[in-house]
Coordinates of C-alpha atoms in Angstrom, one line a residue:
X125 CA -26.7 -11.4 -25.9
X126 CA -29.9 -12.6 -24.4
X127 CA -29.4 -13.8 -20.9
X128 CA -31.5 -16.6 -19.6
X129 CA -32.5 -16.4 -16.0
X130 CA -33.1 -19.5 -14.0
X131 CA -34.7 -17.8 -11.0
X132 CA -35.5 -18.8 -7.6
X133 CA -33.0 -19.5 -4.7
X134 CA -35.3 -19.1 -1.8
X135 CA -36.6 -21.0 1.4
X136 CA -38.1 -21.5 4.9
X137 CA -36.0 -23.0 7.7
X138 CA -37.4 -26.2 9.0
X139 CA -37.7 -26.5 12.8
X140 CA -35.8 -29.8 13.0
X141 CA -33.5 -31.9 11.0
X142 CA -34.6 -33.2 7.7
X143 CA -33.5 -36.7 7.9
X144 CA -34.3 -39.9 9.7
X145 CA -31.6 -42.1 11.2
X146 CA -31.8 -45.9 10.7
X147 CA -32.7 -47.5 14.0
X148 CA -30.1 -49.6 15.8
X149 CA -31.0 -53.3 15.4
X150 CA -31.7 -55.3 18.6
X151 CA -30.7 -58.9 18.6
X152 CA -32.8 -61.2 20.8
X153 CA -30.9 -63.0 23.6
X154 CA -30.1 -66.6 23.0
X155 CA -30.9 -69.4 25.5
X156 CA -28.1 -69.6 28.1
X157 CA -27.2 -71.2 31.4
X158 CA -27.0 -69.1 34.5
X159 CA -23.3 -69.1 34.3
X160 CA -23.1 -67.8 30.7
X161 CA -22.3 -64.2 30.0
X162 CA -25.2 -62.6 28.2
X163 CA -24.5 -61.8 24.5
X164 CA -24.0 -58.2 23.7
X165 CA -26.1 -57.0 20.7
X166 CA -23.8 -55.8 17.8
X167 CA -24.9 -52.5 16.3
X168 CA -25.8 -52.6 12.6
X169 CA -23.7 -50.4 10.3
X170 CA -25.7 -47.3 9.3
X171 CA -27.4 -47.5 5.9
X172 CA -26.1 -44.2 4.5
X173 CA -27.8 -44.7 1.2
X174 CA -31.2 -45.0 2.9
X175 CA -30.4 -42.0 5.0
X176 CA -29.4 -40.0 2.0
X177 CA -32.6 -41.0 0.2
X178 CA -34.8 -39.9 3.2
X179 CA -33.0 -36.6 3.5
X180 CA -33.1 -35.8 -0.2
X181 CA -36.8 -36.6 -0.5
X182 CA -37.7 -34.2 2.2
X183 CA -35.2 -31.6 1.2
X184 CA -36.3 -31.7 -2.5
X185 CA -40.0 -31.3 -1.7
X186 CA -39.3 -28.2 0.4
X187 CA -36.8 -26.8 -2.0
X188 CA -39.1 -27.1 -4.9
X189 CA -42.0 -25.4 -3.0
X190 CA -39.8 -22.4 -2.0
X191 CA -38.1 -22.2 -5.4
X192 CA -41.5 -21.8 -7.0
X193 CA -42.6 -19.1 -4.5
X194 CA -39.3 -17.2 -5.2
X195 CA -39.7 -17.6 -9.0
X196 CA -43.2 -16.1 -8.8
X197 CA -42.0 -13.1 -6.8
X198 CA -39.0 -12.6 -9.1
X199 CA -41.3 -12.8 -12.1
X200 CA -43.6 -10.1 -10.8
X201 CA -40.5 -7.9 -10.0
X202 CA -39.3 -8.2 -13.6
X203 CA -42.7 -7.9 -15.4
X204 CA -44.5 -5.2 -13.4
X205 CA -42.1 -2.4 -12.3
X206 CA -43.8 0.7 -10.9
X207 CA -41.3 3.4 -10.0
X208 CA -41.6 4.3 -6.3
X209 CA -43.8 1.2 -5.5
X210 CA -41.8 -1.1 -3.2
X211 CA -44.6 -3.8 -2.9
X212 CA -42.9 -6.2 -5.4
X213 CA -39.5 -5.6 -4.0
X214 CA -40.7 -6.5 -0.5
X215 CA -42.4 -9.6 -1.7
X216 CA -39.4 -10.7 -3.6
X217 CA -37.1 -10.1 -0.7
X218 CA -39.4 -12.1 1.6
X219 CA -39.5 -15.1 -0.8
X220 CA -35.8 -15.1 -1.4
X221 CA -35.1 -14.8 2.3
X222 CA -37.3 -17.8 3.0
X223 CA -35.4 -19.8 0.4
X224 CA -32.1 -18.6 1.8
X225 CA -33.1 -19.6 5.3
X226 CA -33.9 -23.1 4.0
X227 CA -31.0 -23.8 1.6
X228 CA -28.5 -22.3 3.9
X229 CA -29.9 -23.6 7.2
X230 CA -27.2 -24.8 9.7
X231 CA -29.0 -28.1 10.1
X232 CA -29.0 -28.7 6.4
X233 CA -25.4 -27.8 6.0
X234 CA -24.4 -30.0 8.9
X235 CA -26.4 -33.0 7.5
X236 CA -25.1 -32.5 3.9
X237 CA -21.5 -32.5 5.1
X238 CA -22.1 -35.6 7.2
X239 CA -23.7 -37.5 4.3
X240 CA -20.9 -36.4 1.9
X241 CA -18.3 -37.8 4.3
X242 CA -19.8 -41.2 3.4
X243 CA -20.1 -40.6 -0.3
X244 CA -18.3 -43.9 -1.0
X245 CA -21.4 -45.6 0.4
X246 CA -23.8 -43.5 -1.8
X247 CA -24.9 -43.7 -5.4
X248 CA -23.4 -41.2 -7.9
X249 CA -26.8 -39.6 -8.3
X250 CA -27.1 -39.1 -4.5
X251 CA -23.7 -37.5 -4.3
X252 CA -24.5 -35.1 -7.2
X253 CA -27.7 -34.0 -5.4
X254 CA -26.0 -33.5 -2.1
X255 CA -23.2 -31.5 -3.7
X256 CA -25.8 -29.3 -5.5
X257 CA -27.6 -28.7 -2.3
X258 CA -24.3 -27.7 -0.5
X259 CA -23.4 -25.4 -3.5
X260 CA -26.8 -23.7 -3.0
X261 CA -26.2 -23.4 0.7
X262 CA -22.9 -21.5 0.1
X263 CA -25.0 -18.7 -1.4
X264 CA -27.2 -18.4 1.7
X265 CA -25.5 -19.8 4.8
X266 CA -27.7 -19.1 7.8
X267 CA -24.6 -19.1 10.0
X268 CA -24.4 -15.5 8.8
X269 CA -28.1 -15.0 8.3
X270 CA -27.9 -11.2 8.7
X271 CA -25.4 -10.9 5.8
X272 CA -27.6 -13.1 3.6
X273 CA -30.6 -11.0 4.4
X274 CA -28.8 -7.8 3.6
X275 CA -27.4 -9.2 0.3
X276 CA -30.9 -10.2 -0.9
X277 CA -32.3 -6.8 0.0
X278 CA -29.5 -5.1 -1.8
X279 CA -29.9 -7.3 -4.9
X280 CA -33.6 -6.5 -5.1
X281 CA -33.0 -2.8 -4.7
X282 CA -30.3 -2.9 -7.4
X283 CA -32.6 -4.6 -9.9
X284 CA -35.3 -2.0 -9.3
X285 CA -32.9 0.8 -10.0
X286 CA -31.6 -0.9 -13.1
X287 CA -34.9 -1.6 -14.7
X288 CA -36.8 1.4 -13.5
X289 CA -34.3 3.8 -15.0
X290 CA -35.6 6.5 -17.3
X291 CA -33.2 6.7 -20.3
X292 CA -33.2 10.0 -22.2
X293 CA -32.1 10.6 -25.8
X294 CA -32.6 13.9 -27.6
X295 CA -34.7 15.2 -24.6
X296 CA -37.2 12.3 -24.7
X297 CA -37.6 9.2 -22.6
X298 CA -36.6 6.1 -24.6
X299 CA -36.3 2.4 -24.0
X300 CA -33.1 0.4 -24.4
X301 CA -34.6 -1.1 -27.6
X302 CA -34.8 2.5 -29.0
X303 CA -31.1 3.1 -28.2
X304 CA -30.1 -0.2 -29.8
X305 CA -32.0 0.8 -32.9
X306 CA -30.1 4.1 -33.1
X307 CA -26.7 2.3 -32.7
X308 CA -27.7 -0.2 -35.4
X309 CA -28.8 2.2 -38.1
X310 CA -27.7 5.8 -37.4
X311 CA -24.9 7.1 -39.6
X312 CA -24.3 10.5 -37.9
X313 CA -21.4 10.0 -35.4
X314 CA -22.7 12.9 -33.2
X315 CA -26.2 11.3 -32.8
X316 CA -24.5 7.9 -32.3
X317 CA -22.4 9.2 -29.5
X318 CA -25.4 10.8 -27.8
X319 CA -27.2 7.5 -27.9
X320 CA -24.2 5.6 -26.6
X321 CA -23.8 8.1 -23.8
X322 CA -27.5 7.8 -23.0
X323 CA -27.1 4.1 -22.6
X324 CA -24.3 4.7 -20.0
X325 CA -26.2 7.2 -17.9
X326 CA -27.5 4.7 -15.4
X327 CA -23.9 3.6 -14.3
X328 CA -23.3 6.2 -11.5
X329 CA -26.7 5.3 -10.0
X330 CA -25.6 1.7 -9.5
X331 CA -22.0 2.3 -8.1
X332 CA -22.8 2.4 -4.4
X333 CA -25.1 -0.6 -4.7
X334 CA -22.6 -2.7 -6.6
X335 CA -19.7 -2.1 -4.2
X336 CA -22.0 -3.0 -1.4
X337 CA -23.0 -6.2 -3.2
X338 CA -19.4 -7.2 -3.8
X339 CA -18.8 -7.2 0.0
X340 CA -22.0 -9.0 0.7
X341 CA -21.5 -11.7 -2.0
X342 CA -17.9 -12.3 -1.0
X343 CA -18.8 -12.5 2.7
X344 CA -21.7 -14.9 2.0
X345 CA -19.6 -17.6 0.3
X346 CA -16.7 -17.3 2.6
X347 CA -18.8 -18.9 5.3
X348 CA -18.6 -22.2 3.4
X349 CA -14.9 -21.9 2.6
X350 CA -14.8 -20.1 -0.7
X351 CA -12.3 -17.3 -0.8
X352 CA -14.5 -15.1 -3.0
X353 CA -17.7 -15.0 -5.1
X354 CA -15.9 -15.6 -8.5
X355 CA -14.3 -18.8 -7.2
X356 CA -17.6 -19.9 -5.9
X357 CA -19.3 -19.5 -9.3
X358 CA -16.4 -21.3 -11.2
X359 CA -16.7 -24.2 -8.8
X360 CA -20.1 -25.0 -10.4
X361 CA -18.0 -26.3 -13.3
X362 CA -15.8 -28.3 -11.0
X363 CA -13.0 -25.9 -11.8
X364 CA -10.9 -23.6 -9.7
X365 CA -10.9 -19.9 -10.4
X366 CA -7.4 -20.2 -12.0
X367 CA -8.6 -23.1 -14.2
X368 CA -11.6 -21.2 -15.4
X369 CA -9.5 -18.1 -16.2
X370 CA -7.0 -20.3 -18.0
X371 CA -9.8 -21.8 -20.0
X372 CA -11.3 -18.5 -21.1
X373 CA -7.9 -17.1 -21.9
X374 CA -7.1 -20.1 -24.1
X375 CA -10.4 -19.5 -26.0
X376 CA -9.4 -15.9 -26.6
X377 CA -6.0 -16.9 -27.9
X378 CA -7.4 -19.5 -30.3
X379 CA -9.7 -16.9 -31.8
X380 CA -7.3 -13.9 -31.7
X381 CA -6.0 -14.2 -35.3
X382 CA -9.5 -14.0 -36.7
X383 CA -10.6 -11.2 -34.3
X384 CA -7.5 -9.2 -35.3
X385 CA -8.7 -9.4 -39.0
X386 CA -12.2 -8.4 -38.1
X387 CA -11.0 -5.5 -35.9
X388 CA -8.9 -4.1 -38.8
X389 CA -11.7 -4.6 -41.3
X390 CA -14.3 -2.8 -39.0
X391 CA -12.1 0.2 -38.4
X392 CA -11.7 0.9 -42.1
X393 CA -15.2 0.1 -43.1
X394 CA -16.9 2.1 -40.4
X395 CA -14.6 5.1 -41.0
X396 CA -15.8 5.0 -44.6
X397 CA -19.5 4.6 -43.5
X398 CA -19.4 7.6 -41.2
X399 CA -17.4 9.8 -43.6
X400 CA -14.3 9.9 -41.4
X401 CA -11.0 10.5 -43.3
X402 CA -8.8 9.5 -40.4
X403 CA -9.0 5.8 -39.5
X404 CA -8.5 5.5 -35.7
X405 CA -6.1 2.9 -34.3
X406 CA -8.8 1.7 -32.0
X407 CA -12.6 1.5 -32.6
X408 CA -14.5 4.3 -31.0
X409 CA -17.1 2.7 -28.7
X410 CA -20.0 4.6 -30.3
X411 CA -19.0 3.4 -33.8
X412 CA -19.9 -0.2 -33.3
X413 CA -23.6 -1.2 -33.5
X414 CA -23.9 -2.4 -29.9
X415 CA -23.8 -0.7 -26.5
X416 CA -20.9 -2.9 -25.4
X417 CA -19.3 -3.7 -28.7
X418 CA -20.3 -7.4 -28.3
X419 CA -22.1 -7.8 -31.6
X420 CA -21.2 -6.0 -34.8
X421 CA -23.3 -8.1 -37.2
X422 CA -25.6 -5.3 -38.3
X423 CA -22.5 -3.8 -40.1
X424 CA -23.3 -6.3 -42.9
X425 CA -26.5 -6.6 -44.8
X426 CA -26.5 -9.9 -46.7
X427 CA -28.5 -9.4 -49.9
X428 CA -31.2 -12.0 -50.2
X429 CA -31.1 -12.7 -46.5
X430 CA -32.6 -9.5 -45.0
X431 CA -35.7 -10.8 -43.3
X432 CA -36.9 -7.5 -41.7
X433 CA -39.5 -6.8 -44.5
X434 CA -41.0 -10.3 -44.7
X435 CA -41.0 -10.6 -40.9
X436 CA -42.7 -7.2 -40.5
X437 CA -45.7 -8.5 -42.5
X438 CA -45.9 -11.7 -40.4
X439 CA -46.0 -10.0 -37.1
X440 CA -44.4 -10.7 -33.7
X441 CA -46.7 -13.5 -32.7
X442 CA -45.9 -15.5 -35.8
X443 CA -42.2 -15.5 -34.8
X444 CA -42.9 -17.2 -31.4
X445 CA -45.3 -19.7 -32.9
X446 CA -42.8 -20.5 -35.7
X447 CA -40.0 -21.1 -33.2
X448 CA -42.3 -23.6 -31.5
X449 CA -43.1 -25.3 -34.8
X450 CA -39.3 -25.7 -35.4
X451 CA -38.8 -27.7 -32.2
X452 CA -41.9 -29.8 -32.8
X453 CA -40.5 -30.7 -36.3
X454 CA -37.5 -32.2 -34.5
X455 CA -39.8 -34.4 -32.4
X456 CA -40.3 -32.2 -29.3
X457 CA -43.7 -31.7 -27.7
X458 CA -45.9 -28.6 -28.1
X459 CA -45.4 -26.0 -25.5
X460 CA -47.8 -26.2 -22.6
X461 CA -50.8 -23.8 -22.9
X462 CA -49.6 -22.1 -19.7
X463 CA -46.5 -20.9 -21.6
X464 CA -48.7 -18.5 -23.7
X465 CA -51.0 -17.7 -20.9
X466 CA -48.3 -16.7 -18.4
X467 CA -45.4 -15.5 -20.4
X468 CA -44.7 -11.8 -21.1
X469 CA -43.7 -12.0 -24.8
X470 CA -44.3 -8.6 -26.3
X471 CA -43.5 -4.9 -25.6
X472 CA -45.9 -3.2 -23.2
X473 CA -48.7 -1.2 -24.8
X474 CA -48.1 2.6 -25.2
X475 CA -49.2 4.4 -22.1
X476 CA -48.7 1.5 -19.7
X477 CA -48.3 2.8 -16.2
X478 CA -45.5 0.3 -15.4
X479 CA -42.3 -1.0 -16.9
X480 CA -40.8 -4.4 -17.4
X481 CA -37.3 -5.8 -17.9
X482 CA -36.8 -5.8 -21.7
X483 CA -33.9 -8.3 -21.5
X484 CA -35.0 -11.6 -23.0
X485 CA -35.0 -14.5 -20.6
X486 CA -36.4 -18.0 -20.1
X487 CA -37.8 -19.2 -16.8
X488 CA -38.4 -22.6 -15.3
X489 CA -40.8 -21.4 -12.6
X490 CA -41.5 -24.6 -10.6
X491 CA -38.9 -27.1 -11.9
X492 CA -42.0 -28.9 -13.4
X493 CA -44.2 -27.8 -16.3
X494 CA -44.5 -24.1 -15.7
X495 CA -42.1 -22.6 -18.2
X496 CA -42.3 -19.0 -19.3
X497 CA -40.3 -16.5 -21.3
X498 CA -39.9 -12.7 -20.8
X499 CA -39.3 -11.0 -24.1
X500 CA -40.3 -7.9 -26.0
X501 CA -40.7 -9.5 -29.4
X502 CA -41.0 -7.2 -32.4
X503 CA -41.2 -8.5 -36.0
X504 CA -37.5 -8.1 -37.0
X505 CA -34.5 -10.3 -37.6
X506 CA -32.9 -9.9 -34.2
X507 CA -36.1 -11.0 -32.4
X508 CA -36.6 -13.8 -34.9
X509 CA -33.2 -15.2 -33.8
X510 CA -33.9 -14.4 -30.1
X511 CA -37.3 -16.3 -30.1
X512 CA -35.5 -19.5 -31.3
X513 CA -32.8 -18.9 -28.8
X514 CA -35.1 -18.5 -25.8
X515 CA -37.3 -21.4 -26.8
X516 CA -34.1 -23.5 -26.8
X517 CA -33.8 -22.8 -23.1
X518 CA -37.5 -23.6 -22.6
X519 CA -37.2 -27.0 -24.4
X520 CA -34.0 -27.8 -22.5
X521 CA -36.0 -27.2 -19.2
X522 CA -38.9 -29.3 -20.5
X523 CA -36.5 -32.1 -21.5
X524 CA -34.9 -32.7 -18.1
X525 CA -38.2 -32.4 -16.3
X526 CA -38.6 -36.1 -16.3
X527 CA -38.7 -38.8 -13.5
X528 CA -35.1 -39.9 -14.1
X529 CA -33.8 -36.4 -13.1
X530 CA -34.2 -35.4 -9.5
X531 CA -35.4 -31.9 -8.8
X532 CA -32.0 -30.7 -7.6
X533 CA -30.4 -31.7 -10.9
X534 CA -32.9 -30.1 -13.2
X535 CA -30.6 -27.7 -14.9
X536 CA -28.1 -27.8 -17.8
X537 CA -25.1 -30.2 -17.8
X538 CA -23.4 -27.0 -16.9
X539 CA -24.6 -23.4 -17.1
X540 CA -23.0 -22.9 -20.6
X541 CA -24.9 -25.8 -22.0
X542 CA -28.2 -23.9 -21.7
X543 CA -26.8 -21.0 -23.6
X544 CA -25.2 -23.3 -26.2
X545 CA -28.5 -24.9 -26.9
X546 CA -30.3 -21.6 -27.3
X547 CA -27.5 -20.2 -29.5
X548 CA -27.3 -23.4 -31.6
X549 CA -31.0 -23.1 -32.5
X550 CA -30.6 -19.4 -33.2
X551 CA -27.8 -20.2 -35.7
X552 CA -29.7 -23.1 -37.3
X553 CA -32.8 -20.9 -37.8
X554 CA -30.8 -18.3 -39.7
X555 CA -29.0 -20.4 -42.3
X556 CA -30.2 -20.1 -45.9
X557 CA -31.6 -23.6 -46.5
X558 CA -33.6 -23.4 -43.3
X559 CA -35.0 -20.0 -44.4
X560 CA -35.8 -21.2 -47.9
X561 CA -37.7 -24.1 -46.4
X562 CA -39.9 -21.6 -44.5
X563 CA -40.4 -19.4 -47.6
X564 CA -38.8 -16.5 -45.7
X565 CA -36.3 -16.2 -48.6
X566 CA -36.8 -17.5 -52.2
X567 CA -34.7 -20.5 -53.2
X568 CA -33.5 -18.4 -56.2
X569 CA -32.2 -15.6 -53.9
X570 CA -28.7 -14.8 -54.8
X571 CA -26.7 -14.8 -51.5
X572 CA -23.0 -14.2 -51.0
X573 CA -21.6 -17.0 -48.8
X574 CA -18.6 -14.9 -47.8
X575 CA -20.8 -12.0 -46.7
X576 CA -23.0 -14.4 -44.8
X577 CA -20.0 -15.8 -43.0
X578 CA -18.7 -12.3 -42.3
X579 CA -22.1 -11.4 -40.7
X580 CA -21.9 -14.5 -38.6
X581 CA -18.3 -13.8 -37.5
X582 CA -19.3 -10.2 -36.6
X583 CA -21.8 -11.8 -34.2
X584 CA -20.1 -14.9 -32.8
X585 CA -16.4 -14.1 -33.0
X586 CA -16.6 -10.4 -31.8
X587 CA -18.5 -11.6 -28.8
X588 CA -15.7 -13.8 -27.4
X589 CA -13.3 -11.0 -26.5
X590 CA -16.1 -9.3 -24.6
X591 CA -17.4 -12.4 -22.8
X592 CA -14.2 -14.3 -22.0
X593 CA -12.0 -11.2 -22.0
X594 CA -13.6 -8.0 -20.7
X595 CA -16.4 -9.4 -18.6
X596 CA -14.6 -12.4 -17.1
X597 CA -11.4 -10.5 -16.4
X598 CA -13.2 -7.5 -14.8
X599 CA -15.4 -9.6 -12.5
X600 CA -12.4 -11.8 -11.6
X601 CA -10.5 -8.6 -10.7
X602 CA -13.6 -7.1 -8.9
X603 CA -14.4 -10.1 -6.7
X604 CA -11.2 -12.1 -6.3
X605 CA -8.6 -9.4 -6.5
X606 CA -10.6 -6.7 -4.6
X607 CA -10.4 -4.1 -7.4
X608 CA -10.2 -0.7 -5.6
X609 CA -13.4 1.5 -5.8
X610 CA -11.4 4.3 -7.4
X611 CA -10.3 2.1 -10.3
X612 CA -13.5 0.4 -11.4
X613 CA -14.0 2.3 -14.6
X614 CA -10.3 2.6 -15.4
X615 CA -9.9 -1.2 -15.2
X616 CA -13.0 -1.7 -17.4
X617 CA -11.6 0.5 -20.2
X618 CA -8.2 -1.0 -19.9
X619 CA -9.7 -4.4 -20.6
X620 CA -12.0 -3.2 -23.3
X621 CA -8.9 -1.7 -25.1
X622 CA -6.8 -4.8 -24.6
X623 CA -9.3 -7.5 -25.6
X624 CA -11.8 -5.6 -27.9
X625 CA -9.5 -2.9 -29.3
X626 CA -12.3 -0.4 -28.4
X627 CA -11.9 3.0 -26.7
X628 CA -14.5 5.5 -25.4
X629 CA -15.4 8.6 -27.4
X630 CA -14.5 10.8 -24.5
X631 CA -12.7 10.4 -21.2
X632 CA -14.7 8.1 -18.8
X633 CA -13.5 8.8 -15.3
X634 CA -14.5 7.2 -12.0
X635 CA -17.6 9.4 -11.9
X636 CA -19.0 6.8 -14.4
X637 CA -19.5 3.1 -13.9
X638 CA -19.8 1.7 -17.4
X639 CA -19.5 -2.0 -16.4
X640 CA -22.6 -1.7 -14.3
X641 CA -24.7 -0.8 -17.3
X642 CA -24.4 -4.4 -18.3
X643 CA -27.3 -6.2 -16.6
X644 CA -25.3 -9.3 -15.7
X645 CA -22.8 -7.3 -13.6
X646 CA -25.6 -6.5 -11.2
X647 CA -28.0 -9.4 -11.2
X648 CA -26.2 -12.4 -12.7
X649 CA -22.7 -11.9 -11.3
X650 CA -19.3 -13.6 -12.0
X651 CA -20.4 -16.1 -14.6
X652 CA -20.5 -14.3 -18.0
X653 CA -17.9 -16.8 -19.2
X654 CA -20.9 -19.1 -19.5
X655 CA -21.7 -17.4 -22.8
X656 CA -18.1 -17.7 -24.1
X657 CA -18.0 -21.4 -23.3
X658 CA -21.5 -21.8 -24.7
X659 CA -20.3 -20.6 -28.1
X660 CA -17.5 -23.1 -28.1
X661 CA -19.9 -25.9 -27.3
X662 CA -22.4 -24.5 -29.8
X663 CA -20.0 -24.9 -32.7
X664 CA -18.9 -28.3 -31.5
X665 CA -22.5 -29.5 -31.5
X666 CA -23.3 -27.8 -34.9
X667 CA -20.2 -29.3 -36.5
X668 CA -21.2 -32.8 -35.4
X669 CA -24.9 -32.3 -36.5
X670 CA -23.9 -31.0 -39.9
X671 CA -21.2 -33.4 -40.7
X672 CA -22.2 -36.6 -38.9
X673 CA -26.0 -36.5 -38.9
X674 CA -27.2 -34.3 -41.7
X675 CA -24.1 -34.8 -44.0
X676 CA -24.4 -31.1 -44.9
X677 CA -22.0 -28.2 -45.2
X678 CA -21.9 -26.6 -41.7
X679 CA -22.5 -23.2 -43.4
X680 CA -25.7 -24.3 -45.1
X681 CA -27.8 -26.6 -43.0
X682 CA -31.4 -27.3 -42.5
X683 CA -32.3 -29.0 -39.2
X684 CA -36.0 -28.6 -39.8
X685 CA -37.9 -31.9 -39.6
X686 CA -34.9 -34.0 -38.7
X687 CA -36.0 -36.4 -36.0
X688 CA -32.4 -37.7 -35.8
X689 CA -31.1 -34.2 -34.9
X690 CA -33.9 -34.0 -32.3
X691 CA -32.9 -37.3 -30.8
X692 CA -29.2 -36.2 -30.6
X693 CA -30.2 -33.0 -28.8
X694 CA -32.7 -34.7 -26.5
X695 CA -30.0 -37.2 -25.5
X696 CA -27.9 -34.2 -24.3
X697 CA -30.7 -32.3 -22.7
X698 CA -32.7 -35.0 -20.9
X699 CA -30.1 -35.9 -18.3
X700 CA -29.9 -32.3 -17.0
X701 CA -27.1 -32.0 -14.5
X702 CA -27.2 -35.7 -13.6
X703 CA -24.1 -36.4 -15.8
X704 CA -20.7 -34.8 -15.8
X705 CA -20.6 -32.0 -18.5
X706 CA -17.3 -33.2 -19.9
X707 CA -18.5 -36.7 -20.3
X708 CA -21.6 -35.6 -22.1
X709 CA -19.6 -33.5 -24.6
X710 CA -17.0 -36.3 -25.2
X711 CA -19.7 -39.0 -25.6
X712 CA -21.8 -37.0 -28.0
X713 CA -19.2 -35.3 -30.2
X714 CA -16.1 -37.4 -29.7
X715 CA -13.9 -34.5 -28.5
X716 CA -13.2 -32.5 -25.4
X717 CA -14.0 -28.8 -25.1
X718 CA -12.1 -26.9 -27.8
X719 CA -12.5 -23.9 -30.1
X720 CA -11.4 -26.2 -33.0
X721 CA -14.9 -26.4 -34.6
X722 CA -15.4 -22.6 -34.3
X723 CA -12.1 -21.8 -35.9
X724 CA -12.8 -24.4 -38.7
X725 CA -16.2 -22.9 -39.3
X726 CA -14.8 -19.4 -40.0
X727 CA -11.6 -20.5 -41.7
X728 CA -13.0 -19.7 -45.2
X729 CA -13.4 -16.1 -44.1
X730 CA -9.7 -15.6 -43.2
X731 CA -8.5 -15.4 -46.8
X732 CA -11.2 -12.9 -47.7
X733 CA -10.4 -10.7 -44.7
X734 CA -6.7 -10.8 -45.4
X735 CA -7.3 -9.7 -48.9
X736 CA -9.6 -6.8 -47.8
X737 CA -7.0 -5.7 -45.2
X738 CA -4.0 -5.6 -47.6
X739 CA -2.2 -2.3 -47.0
X740 CA -4.2 -1.5 -43.9
X741 CA -2.7 -0.9 -40.5
X742 CA -3.1 -3.6 -37.9
X743 CA -3.3 -2.3 -34.3
X744 CA -4.1 -5.3 -32.3

């Protein structure tokens, strides 16, 4: 899963308050006799709307300036990592501390609360901005400035450890891309296990830092009334922690029957592939072709749709340019030249004396026109999908960067919408009619629709138990339920077994910290359910586009060149966070959030899987 980062959260405290009060009106005295009592001037009621405007204008200007400085520092920390050099870490910490001092300043918090007490007198757009600013403040309240400073410093140190780690496999230094390649293609279980264990080697290094961060993150948000960091993150959806957990559990339940069939199918097929006579009740973690078991799609090679050979000839740069051409075909603008000048799109050259974060991400650097992507694009199918996904984020950012959307609301309708848009375009770009239109596969290519659907299910459906199950439940337990330090790894593997039906190849005691090997646990905490919800939204949007706009089979669409599809997507993206996310979904698709469309999409696969699994033992 490619996580998109919207960086920045930084600021400088202003010396005084950022608002101007409306002057009290003075009424001139009327003519009177000597015996008349002088008239007393009646104060004019405060114009709260004007006050909110004045405050928000000044606040937004400063916020944007500091956000940009923070983004630039974060960018450097992610693209130029020199082991032992603390220059970037120090600069990032300074920028983030400045942003924290501003967004969390006592003056700003006091004024935000005062204005929100009068929200009945304000416009809906003003209220949304003020609430967004107060949400930001809760992550950096300067009433406990020392705690915020320590948290920022600890987060920066954790990222440096995470991305500066030297992974070893078969006695050699390797990248995570190298490890992923082994897990996708290697058939020898012993070599697979060695690669899987290499991917977990960083865990112990991160344990002390993660426990420290839990305390600091929880303490930070408590200052503004949140009981814990998980509750704080869920509130961004206007949901309580309990409502969020209920929602993700509901999604898991709706998809459980299909996942059960996929789990049974995978156990038997992988045992055959690796020459194992005994089919285990649970999937060994090193058998599945992904470090966390979140994507099994490389188990299936759909004849006629294997793009690796043709993409290898076209090269990495073609993939990025082609993704841009796709969006332009829908009516979106070309990317700004600065995107190509400032992004870090390809692997570092051999012999480079620094490292970079290899996790794909999209960045809206200044909340204006400076958009960038951090990738390590190579000419293969996975990166072909990823480039379309990441540019989905970029075009979303570009769409809501318009005069109608205030700076504070330049984000997705909710965090999941950004991922939904990226994943939607990744799905669209891999369907056969789309690929035929680009001459990536011949129209005459014989493709098996069932195998295509199986490959998609092994990507999308297998991801849900990990995202809405393991990750969400573990972080909920970690932050909200204060999971004891001597149960971190045990809880992780208990959840992995329960939701994914996966077990480790050997005992994983508390000397390991396998959850921390997932980047989001460290630097994008307590919101991995964003991805789960994004898949649900993705299939709702795709279902509507296929059936209502293109009048095509949802399994075989071609969005390319459809201005109507582009208009539909732009109508969702352009308002940013200025409209309620539930209203946006209902207005555009006609239904509330539901896994209905996702279940429907994969319904044709159920009969096939049940036939394949006849006589096989179900263990979930």
